[in-house]
Structures are given as structure tokens and as C-alpha cells.
Tab-separated table of C-alpha atoms and ligand atoms in Angstrom:
chain	number	residue	atom	x	y	z
A	20	MET	CA	0.000	0.000	0.000
A	21	GLU	CA	1.047	3.520	-0.706
A	22	ASP	CA	2.569	5.462	2.156
A	23	SER	CA	0.759	8.582	0.943
A	24	LEU	CA	-2.565	6.956	1.846
A	25	LEU	CA	-1.409	5.918	5.288
A	26	GLN	CA	-0.157	9.444	5.973
A	27	THR	CA	-3.390	10.978	4.694
A	28	ALA	CA	-5.540	8.628	6.781
A	29	THR	CA	-3.474	9.400	9.866
A	30	ALA	CA	-3.848	13.155	9.307
A	31	PHE	CA	-7.573	12.744	8.594
A	32	ASN	CA	-8.086	10.790	11.806
A	33	ARG	CA	-6.241	13.425	13.773
A	34	ALA	CA	-8.474	16.164	12.333
A	35	CYS	CA	-11.570	14.123	13.040
A	36	GLN	CA	-10.395	13.459	16.605
A	37	MET	CA	-9.865	17.173	17.295
A	38	VAL	CA	-13.456	17.902	16.282
A	39	LEU	CA	-14.762	14.906	18.252
A	40	ASP	CA	-13.024	16.099	21.410
A	41	HIS	CA	-14.292	19.638	20.980
A	42	GLY	CA	-17.859	18.495	20.265
A	43	SER	CA	-18.065	16.182	23.231
A	44	GLU	CA	-16.759	18.945	25.558
A	45	GLN	CA	-19.102	21.572	24.134
A	46	LYS	CA	-22.001	19.122	23.730
A	47	THR	CA	-22.631	20.016	20.124
A	48	TYR	CA	-22.820	18.215	16.821
A	49	ASN	CA	-23.955	21.226	14.836
A	50	LYS	CA	-21.797	21.297	11.711
A	51	ASN	CA	-21.728	25.086	11.429
A	52	LYS	CA	-20.745	25.553	15.042
A	53	LEU	CA	-18.109	22.837	14.862
A	54	ASN	CA	-16.730	24.444	11.720
A	55	ARG	CA	-16.543	27.916	13.315
A	56	ASP	CA	-14.915	26.557	16.447
A	57	THR	CA	-12.404	24.140	14.989
A	58	TYR	CA	-11.599	24.866	11.330
A	59	ASN	CA	-8.670	27.250	11.876
A	60	ILE	CA	-7.279	25.270	14.771
A	61	VAL	CA	-7.284	22.069	12.701
A	62	ARG	CA	-5.764	23.777	9.672
A	63	ASN	CA	-2.962	25.212	11.778
A	64	ALA	CA	-2.301	21.950	13.588
A	65	ILE	CA	-2.299	19.806	10.402
A	66	PRO	CA	-1.289	22.202	7.604
A	67	ASN	CA	-0.719	19.477	5.015
A	68	LEU	CA	-4.295	18.154	5.217
A	69	PRO	CA	-6.248	19.769	2.339
A	70	SER	CA	-9.176	21.977	3.309
A	71	ALA	CA	-11.766	19.710	1.643
A	72	LEU	CA	-10.623	16.780	3.796
A	73	VAL	CA	-10.714	18.943	6.926
A	74	GLN	CA	-14.375	19.525	6.077
A	75	THR	CA	-15.262	15.869	5.476
A	76	ALA	CA	-13.444	14.976	8.736
A	77	ARG	CA	-15.592	17.558	10.540
A	78	ASP	CA	-18.781	16.160	8.940
A	79	GLN	CA	-17.870	12.657	9.979
A	80	ALA	CA	-17.114	13.808	13.522
A	81	SER	CA	-20.475	15.583	13.677
A	82	GLU	CA	-22.295	12.389	12.666
A	83	ILE	CA	-20.402	10.286	15.204
A	84	LEU	CA	-21.209	12.810	17.957
A	85	LYS	CA	-24.882	12.754	17.034
A	86	ARG	CA	-24.990	8.951	17.161
A	87	ALA	CA	-22.929	8.610	20.331
A	88	GLY	CA	-24.625	11.414	22.263
A	89	PHE	CA	-21.438	13.404	22.980
A	90	LYS	CA	-19.709	10.455	24.590
A	91	LYS	CA	-15.942	10.688	24.455
A	92	ILE	CA	-14.997	8.692	21.403
A	93	GLU	CA	-11.640	7.735	20.050
A	94	LYS	CA	-11.445	7.309	16.287
A	95	LYS	CA	-9.146	4.334	15.910
A	96	ARG	CA	-10.042	2.935	12.522
A	97	LEU	CA	-7.867	4.397	9.779
A	98	SER	CA	-10.247	5.788	7.198
A	99	ILE	CA	-10.803	8.800	4.976
A	100	ARG	CA	-14.113	10.142	3.805
A	101	TYR	CA	-14.146	11.341	0.206
A	102	ASP	CA	-16.734	13.366	-1.645
A	103	LYS	CA	-17.128	14.648	-5.214
A	104	ARG	CA	-14.453	17.278	-4.686
A	105	THR	CA	-11.833	14.896	-3.385
A	106	PHE	CA	-12.108	11.722	-5.437
A	107	LYS	CA	-12.805	10.584	-8.972
A	108	PHE	CA	-13.494	6.975	-9.830
A	109	TYR	CA	-12.563	5.511	-13.238
A	110	PRO	CA	-13.710	1.873	-13.348
A	111	GLU	CA	-12.905	1.630	-17.085
A	112	SER	CA	-9.233	2.250	-16.568
A	113	ASN	CA	-9.120	0.789	-13.024
A	114	ARG	CA	-7.865	3.981	-11.491
A	115	VAL	CA	-9.066	6.284	-8.777
A	116	SER	CA	-7.807	9.772	-8.161
A	117	LEU	CA	-7.705	10.810	-4.502
A	118	THR	CA	-6.831	13.947	-2.585
A	119	THR	CA	-3.949	13.220	-0.222
A	120	VAL	CA	-1.543	15.143	1.969
A	121	PHE	CA	0.703	15.214	-1.113
A	122	GLY	CA	-2.002	16.657	-3.341
A	123	ARG	CA	-4.099	14.790	-5.871
A	124	LEU	CA	-2.739	11.322	-6.709
A	125	SER	CA	-3.946	8.522	-8.952
A	126	PHE	CA	-4.017	4.905	-7.753
A	127	PRO	CA	-4.671	1.631	-9.563
A	128	PHE	CA	-7.156	-0.868	-8.123
A	129	LYS	CA	-8.229	-4.416	-8.739
A	130	HIS	CA	-11.222	-4.673	-11.044
A	131	TYR	CA	-14.229	-6.826	-10.129
A	132	ALA	CA	-17.056	-7.777	-12.492
A	133	TYR	CA	-19.734	-6.148	-10.326
A	134	MET	CA	-18.156	-2.760	-11.018
A	135	ASP	CA	-19.411	-3.031	-14.579
A	136	ARG	CA	-22.920	-3.706	-13.357
A	137	TRP	CA	-23.226	-0.720	-11.032
A	138	LYS	CA	-22.493	2.266	-13.169
A	139	GLY	CA	-23.602	5.808	-12.681
A	140	GLU	CA	-22.510	8.881	-10.810
A	141	TYR	CA	-19.862	8.118	-8.216
A	142	THR	CA	-20.806	10.487	-5.420
A	143	ASN	CA	-18.946	9.477	-2.241
A	144	ALA	CA	-16.288	7.084	-1.130
A	145	GLN	CA	-14.659	5.813	2.001
A	146	LEU	CA	-11.096	4.612	2.102
A	147	LEU	CA	-10.298	2.015	4.751
A	148	ILE	CA	-6.855	0.868	5.715
A	149	ARG	CA	-6.532	-2.589	7.212
A	150	GLY	CA	-3.030	-3.790	7.790
A	151	GLU	CA	-1.141	-3.590	4.551
A	152	LYS	CA	-4.223	-3.147	2.419
A	153	ALA	CA	-6.409	-0.235	1.453
A	154	PHE	CA	-10.068	-0.678	0.518
A	155	LEU	CA	-12.325	1.808	-1.154
A	156	ASN	CA	-16.097	1.764	-0.780
A	157	VAL	CA	-17.671	3.818	-3.519
A	158	GLN	CA	-21.255	5.023	-3.514
A	159	VAL	CA	-22.892	5.090	-6.892
A	160	LYS	CA	-26.066	6.857	-7.912
A	161	ILE	CA	-27.715	4.766	-10.606
A	162	PRO	CA	-29.447	6.795	-13.328
A	163	ASP	CA	-33.212	6.458	-13.653
A	164	PRO	CA	-34.339	3.820	-16.149
A	165	PRO	CA	-35.650	5.184	-19.465
A	166	GLN	CA	-39.106	6.690	-19.104
A	167	ILE	CA	-41.856	4.872	-20.889
A	168	LYS	CA	-43.434	7.569	-23.052
A	169	GLY	CA	-45.344	5.433	-25.464
A	170	THR	CA	-44.888	1.992	-26.854
A	171	GLU	CA	-46.103	2.390	-30.410
A	172	THR	CA	-43.496	0.318	-32.230
A	173	LEU	CA	-42.483	0.323	-35.870
A	174	GLY	CA	-40.676	-2.778	-37.124
A	175	VAL	CA	-38.300	-2.257	-40.045
A	176	ASP	CA	-36.993	-5.104	-42.180
A	177	ARG	CA	-34.003	-4.388	-44.398
A	178	GLY	CA	-33.285	-6.496	-47.441
A	179	ILE	CA	-32.479	-6.771	-51.107
A	180	THR	CA	-35.681	-6.465	-53.091
A	181	ASN	CA	-36.877	-3.901	-50.657
A	182	ILE	CA	-34.268	-1.790	-48.910
A	183	ALA	CA	-36.757	-1.358	-46.118
A	184	VAL	CA	-40.234	-2.627	-45.305
A	185	CYS	CA	-42.078	-1.154	-42.337
A	186	SER	CA	-44.664	-2.929	-40.246
A	187	ASP	CA	-47.154	-0.158	-41.102
A	188	ASN	CA	-47.292	-1.635	-44.631
A	189	THR	CA	-44.895	0.768	-46.347
A	190	PHE	CA	-42.371	-0.606	-48.805
A	191	TYR	CA	-39.191	1.098	-49.958
A	192	ASN	CA	-38.164	-0.995	-52.892
A	193	SER	CA	-34.703	-1.014	-54.377
A	194	LYS	CA	-35.658	-0.933	-58.070
A	195	HIS	CA	-34.269	2.527	-58.720
A	196	LEU	CA	-31.334	1.844	-56.467
A	197	ARG	CA	-30.430	-1.327	-58.299
A	198	ALA	CA	-30.699	0.411	-61.643
A	199	VAL	CA	-28.304	3.158	-60.560
A	200	LYS	CA	-25.998	0.631	-58.906
A	201	GLY	CA	-26.010	-1.448	-62.091
A	202	LYS	CA	-25.075	1.602	-64.147
A	203	TYR	CA	-22.161	2.391	-61.851
A	204	GLN	CA	-21.046	-1.202	-61.897
A	205	HIS	CA	-21.139	-1.281	-65.675
A	206	ASN	CA	-19.128	1.936	-65.997
A	207	ARG	CA	-16.667	0.740	-63.434
A	208	ARG	CA	-15.975	-2.482	-65.281
A	209	ALA	CA	-15.515	-0.630	-68.542
A	210	LEU	CA	-13.051	1.801	-66.989
A	211	GLN	CA	-11.181	-0.927	-65.169
A	212	SER	CA	-10.570	-2.736	-68.431
A	213	VAL	CA	-9.132	0.446	-69.976
A	214	GLY	CA	-6.666	0.932	-67.145
A	215	THR	CA	-5.174	4.260	-68.317
A	216	ARG	CA	-4.353	7.067	-65.930
A	217	SER	CA	-7.321	9.127	-67.012
A	218	ALA	CA	-9.552	6.071	-66.627
A	219	LYS	CA	-8.294	5.634	-63.070
A	220	ARG	CA	-9.027	9.267	-62.314
A	221	HIS	CA	-12.484	8.857	-63.769
A	222	LEU	CA	-12.998	5.725	-61.693
A	223	LYS	CA	-12.161	7.583	-58.520
A	224	ARG	CA	-14.630	10.328	-59.327
A	225	LEU	CA	-17.244	7.700	-60.082
A	226	SER	CA	-16.837	5.950	-56.741
A	227	GLY	CA	-17.184	9.286	-54.932
A	228	ARG	CA	-20.387	9.968	-56.799
A	229	GLU	CA	-21.718	6.509	-56.061
A	230	ARG	CA	-20.975	6.936	-52.358
A	231	ARG	CA	-22.761	10.279	-52.273
A	232	PHE	CA	-25.739	8.754	-54.052
A	233	ALA	CA	-25.958	5.966	-51.461
A	234	ARG	CA	-25.657	8.518	-48.668
A	235	SER	CA	-28.467	10.658	-49.993
A	236	VAL	CA	-30.765	7.640	-50.385
A	237	ASN	CA	-30.006	6.607	-46.799
A	238	HIS	CA	-30.668	10.155	-45.617
A	239	SER	CA	-34.096	10.436	-47.195
A	240	LEU	CA	-35.066	6.879	-46.293
A	241	SER	CA	-34.079	7.266	-42.623
A	242	LYS	CA	-35.879	10.608	-42.465
A	243	ALA	CA	-39.089	9.027	-43.784
A	244	VAL	CA	-38.854	6.090	-41.354
A	245	VAL	CA	-38.315	8.108	-38.173
A	246	ALA	CA	-41.078	10.568	-39.133
A	247	LYS	CA	-43.698	7.811	-38.868
A	248	PRO	CA	-46.060	7.999	-35.895
A	249	CYS	CA	-44.236	5.730	-33.459
A	250	ASP	CA	-42.223	5.871	-30.216
A	251	ILE	CA	-39.950	2.908	-30.816
A	252	ILE	CA	-38.223	1.808	-34.002
A	253	ALA	CA	-37.092	-1.807	-34.116
A	254	LEU	CA	-34.368	-3.012	-36.465
A	255	GLU	CA	-32.506	-6.267	-36.825
A	256	LYS	CA	-29.035	-6.379	-35.317
A	257	LEU	CA	-26.605	-6.165	-38.189
A	258	SER	CA	-23.641	-7.855	-36.540
A	259	ILE	CA	-25.434	-11.154	-37.061
A	260	THR	CA	-25.257	-10.658	-40.827
A	261	LYS	CA	-22.056	-12.648	-40.792
A	262	SER	CA	-24.129	-15.748	-40.134
A	263	LYS	CA	-25.137	-17.749	-43.192
A	264	LYS	CA	-28.787	-16.881	-43.198
A	265	ASN	CA	-28.484	-13.133	-43.150
A	266	GLY	CA	-25.229	-13.088	-44.973
A	267	LYS	CA	-27.087	-14.354	-47.976
A	268	ARG	CA	-29.864	-11.872	-47.575
A	269	PHE	CA	-27.733	-8.795	-47.112
A	270	ASN	CA	-24.590	-9.550	-49.042
A	271	HIS	CA	-26.227	-10.216	-52.338
A	272	LYS	CA	-26.378	-7.724	-55.195
A	273	LEU	CA	-26.601	-4.817	-52.813
A	274	GLY	CA	-23.641	-6.213	-50.957
A	275	SER	CA	-21.903	-2.910	-50.817
A	276	TRP	CA	-25.107	-1.149	-49.858
A	277	SER	CA	-24.519	0.500	-46.538
A	278	PHE	CA	-27.155	-0.903	-44.236
A	279	ARG	CA	-25.012	0.139	-41.344
A	280	GLU	CA	-25.014	3.737	-42.543
A	281	LEU	CA	-28.790	3.549	-42.847
A	282	GLN	CA	-28.973	2.298	-39.279
A	283	THR	CA	-26.694	5.062	-37.997
A	284	PHE	CA	-28.862	7.679	-39.734
A	285	ILE	CA	-32.055	6.168	-38.299
A	286	GLU	CA	-30.495	6.105	-34.830
A	287	TYR	CA	-29.438	9.729	-34.704
A	288	LYS	CA	-32.550	11.064	-36.433
A	289	ALA	CA	-34.749	9.082	-34.037
A	290	ALA	CA	-32.804	10.432	-31.056
A	291	GLU	CA	-33.417	13.977	-32.266
A	292	LEU	CA	-37.149	13.295	-32.161
A	293	GLY	CA	-36.957	11.634	-28.738
A	294	LYS	CA	-37.662	8.187	-30.179
A	295	THR	CA	-35.917	4.992	-29.201
A	296	VAL	CA	-34.219	2.539	-31.544
A	297	VAL	CA	-34.146	-1.081	-30.412
A	298	LEU	CA	-31.975	-3.663	-32.138
A	299	VAL	CA	-33.352	-7.195	-32.110
A	300	ASN	CA	-31.911	-10.610	-32.767
A	301	PRO	CA	-32.817	-11.512	-36.382
A	302	ARG	CA	-33.215	-15.211	-35.556
A	303	HIS	CA	-36.517	-16.554	-36.924
A	304	THR	CA	-37.849	-13.114	-37.889
A	305	SER	CA	-38.394	-14.280	-41.467
A	306	GLN	CA	-39.620	-17.796	-40.644
A	307	ALA	CA	-42.098	-17.036	-37.870
A	308	CYS	CA	-45.741	-16.304	-38.531
A	309	SER	CA	-46.565	-12.777	-37.403
A	310	ARG	CA	-50.129	-13.869	-36.646
A	311	CYS	CA	-49.765	-17.125	-34.709
A	312	GLY	CA	-46.017	-17.291	-33.984
A	313	TYR	CA	-45.473	-20.666	-35.637
A	314	VAL	CA	-41.865	-21.023	-36.793
A	315	ASN	CA	-41.002	-23.110	-39.816
A	316	ARG	CA	-38.598	-22.628	-42.662
A	317	GLY	CA	-41.296	-23.922	-44.979
A	318	ASN	CA	-43.481	-20.922	-44.133
A	319	ARG	CA	-41.515	-18.865	-46.562
A	320	HIS	CA	-41.348	-19.159	-50.349
A	321	GLY	CA	-39.205	-16.341	-51.719
A	322	SER	CA	-41.147	-13.138	-51.375
A	323	LYS	CA	-44.294	-14.924	-50.181
A	324	PHE	CA	-45.087	-15.976	-46.655
A	325	LYS	CA	-47.714	-18.599	-45.967
A	326	CYS	CA	-48.055	-20.041	-42.489
A	327	LEU	CA	-48.154	-23.849	-42.527
A	328	SER	CA	-50.043	-23.789	-39.249
A	329	CYS	CA	-52.736	-21.113	-39.522
A	330	GLY	CA	-52.679	-20.410	-43.239
A	331	PHE	CA	-51.925	-16.699	-42.825
A	332	GLU	CA	-50.528	-15.161	-46.025
A	333	LEU	CA	-48.503	-12.001	-46.399
A	334	ASN	CA	-45.577	-10.489	-48.204
A	335	ALA	CA	-42.537	-12.135	-46.608
A	336	ASP	CA	-40.671	-8.891	-45.827
A	337	LEU	CA	-43.770	-7.314	-44.322
A	338	ASN	CA	-44.289	-10.393	-42.160
A	339	ALA	CA	-40.667	-10.114	-40.995
A	340	SER	CA	-41.043	-6.407	-40.199
A	341	ARG	CA	-44.088	-7.162	-38.025
A	342	ASN	CA	-42.116	-9.799	-36.127
A	343	ILE	CA	-39.258	-7.329	-35.661
A	344	GLY	CA	-41.735	-4.790	-34.291
A	345	VAL	CA	-43.219	-7.235	-31.773
A	346	ILE	CA	-39.800	-8.417	-30.554
A	347	GLY	CA	-38.521	-4.832	-30.427
A	348	LYS	CA	-41.423	-3.717	-28.271
A	349	SER	CA	-40.974	-6.519	-25.743
A	350	GLU	CA	-37.206	-5.904	-25.660
A	351	TYR	CA	-37.843	-2.242	-24.943
A	352	LEU	CA	-40.291	-2.986	-22.143
A	353	ARG	CA	-37.863	-5.462	-20.617
A	354	LEU	CA	-35.172	-2.771	-20.637
A	355	CYS	CA	-37.447	-0.274	-18.918
A	356	ILE	CA	-38.503	-2.644	-16.170
A	357	ASN	CA	-35.320	-4.532	-15.475
A	358	GLN	CA	-32.734	-1.829	-15.448
A	359	PRO	CA	-30.487	-2.371	-13.630
A	360	ILE	CA	-30.759	-6.135	-13.616
A	361	VAL	CA	-31.116	-7.234	-10.017
A	362	THR	CA	-30.748	-10.828	-8.945
A	363	PRO	CA	-33.147	-12.103	-6.247
A	364	SER	CA	-30.320	-12.319	-3.701
A	365	GLU	CA	-29.679	-8.603	-4.056
A	366	ALA	CA	-33.303	-7.642	-3.596
A	367	GLY	CA	-34.750	-6.986	-0.171
A	368	ALA	CA	-37.515	-9.040	1.404
A	369	ASP	CA	-40.097	-6.642	-0.022
A	370	GLY	CA	-38.610	-6.997	-3.510
A	371	SER	CA	-36.945	-3.603	-3.370
A	372	TYR	CA	-33.248	-3.202	-3.786
A	373	LYS	CA	-30.630	-0.759	-2.639
A	374	PRO	CA	-27.534	-0.034	-4.664
A	375	THR	CA	-24.654	-1.644	-2.852
A	376	PRO	CA	-21.439	0.320	-2.691
A	377	LEU	CA	-18.550	-0.731	-4.821
A	378	GLY	CA	-15.625	-2.106	-2.936
A	379	GLY	CA	-12.338	-1.812	-4.679
A	380	GLN	CA	-9.096	-2.999	-3.288
A	381	LEU	CA	-6.251	-0.632	-3.870
A	382	THR	CA	-3.030	-2.252	-4.885
B	3	ZN	ZN1	-49.608	-18.662	-38.444
């Protein structure tokens, strides 16, 4: 353990003890009175203890006096109380910055998995020294879960024949897109076979133009989608496109089509309107019946969907978009209710839970 911490804790305890002694003699735990009576004396006696720690020592003494009823108390345990001004907790980089008698210093600590679960505003901390080890208890204020405004959900299926199909029965087909893409592809091949310097220059200009075209299509498409009357927009998770099923769907002719760019545009435009985007697992979205839920690969024949169980018929992409919408809505509701995820052992007898402080061991 760092000597700087031991020295700081010793100085902190001394400051706390001075206030404790004064309070028990004067029979007061009033913070203002204690501050008036002891602040300058403590500062003069322990000049290397920063003012903010003199104040937290006084606060701690006041609370002990209140609990103990002015009994004479000796603060033996080596500890330091930190607040927002005197500590900063960085669980991502496993470091904590603490005010000490040598100024502000940064210390590494051992990372535990529960630190990733309790994230929020780190408001207070207590450093404890036991033998050769230092422990830090950190209080975290967990942000409120997202507010449920409305749950009107729009499912959006992205694909080849149709760039996007929405569960409200709107289709954005890729006919024009494919025609333009085909033209670019044709020109590109022709120029590639020429191979001169001017052809290469031309090729470069062409690819810039093609990229801008794709961007503008994604802009207008995303704008139209987020403008629809809905609170939640559900899309399939794209990272799964590497799997066989979706790989085939997405990486076909429009392989270079930027579905990810479309998603990014939808996400930021939705955020501007206060709408939520939920990404769902694409598993079974094209094979399940959006009316009865029956899943079977045989339900789908190209662009047609016909449920082998209930006989429901629909355009296959529209059926998928409805499934995406239903899954997206339930995902969203789960997020609202279960955040943060609390295991039964952490919940109180009445089902409530209290955020437990983080305990990090300083190395
Ligand atoms: Zn069905």
C-alpha cells in the first residue's frame, strides 16, 4: 500500500479526533458551530491536510457525535471520507484519483465484475486501511431507467428487393437503387478494363459519386422512417449478418449497400425526435408467422409468406417487419422494467433493492 494513503488517513483521523473532542466537551454536533470553532485550529495543527478533507473529517465527527450522544470517542479505525471534490473513480481504466496530503494522486485498483454492473454517478467514497491493504467503498447513484413515453413500435426489415419494409405496410423498394448501382457497376468495369491514368481518375470520381448517391438515399429513407407515428423503431441487429442466413440476404447484389449507414442515420434522427431505436436478434424473424407465432422454414417461399399452421398469407418482408416490431417492443419494455438487472439475492424481502457500494481494493 502507498505510504501517501497511510499518511493521509493518519492526518484525517487526527483532524476528526480534534473535532470529536471539541464536540463532546461543548455538547454540540452542529456542523456550522463545529466548523466555526475548529476549522482554523485544525488547519494550523495539520497544515498538510487539504481543506476539503478537513471539512469531510468535521462532517464525519459531527455524525459520530450525534450517534454517540457526545460520549468521548476515540477514532481508531484508519479511514478517509471522500466526496465529489476529493475523489474521482474511473472503473474503465481501473484507477481512482484521490486527494492526499501530497495533493491529488492517482491509484490503480483491482477490477471486479460487479463494477461493470453498477455504473452511474460516483458520489462518495470511504477509504479504509486494514493492515497492509487499502479498501475503497464507492457510492454510486444509478441513473433512472428510461421513461416509458409510449410503446407504439415500428418494425423495419431491411433487405435486397426492398431496402426497407415497415410494419405499417410501407415498402421502400430497391428498383431505382439497383438500376443506378447497375449503371455504376457497368461503368466501373468498362473503366477498369481500360486501365489508363485518365480512366483511373475517372474511376475515382465515379466511386465518390456513387458513395454520395448511397448517402443521400439513406438520408431520405431514414428521415421518412423516423417521421412515422411511433415511439420505438425496431431493427434487426446487423452484426449477425455474418451468419449464413443473413449473410445471404444482405450480401447479395446490394452487398456494398450501406445498411449500417442507414442504421446510424435512423439512430441519430430518431434520437433527435426523442424516439428509441431497439436492435433485435434476427433469428426466426423471417420464418415465424406474425399472426400465430409458428416457426417453420417452410413458411416462406421467396417473397411470399404462408403459415403452414394457420394459413396466414402475407408479403414475406412485411411479415418479418411485423415480427421485428413485436420483438422490439418486448425488448424495450424489458429494458425499462429490469434496469439495472437485479438478482433475487440482491433484492430486499419486499422486492426492493438498494444499490450496494462498490468495494475496490487498492493495490
Ligand atoms: Zn400462423
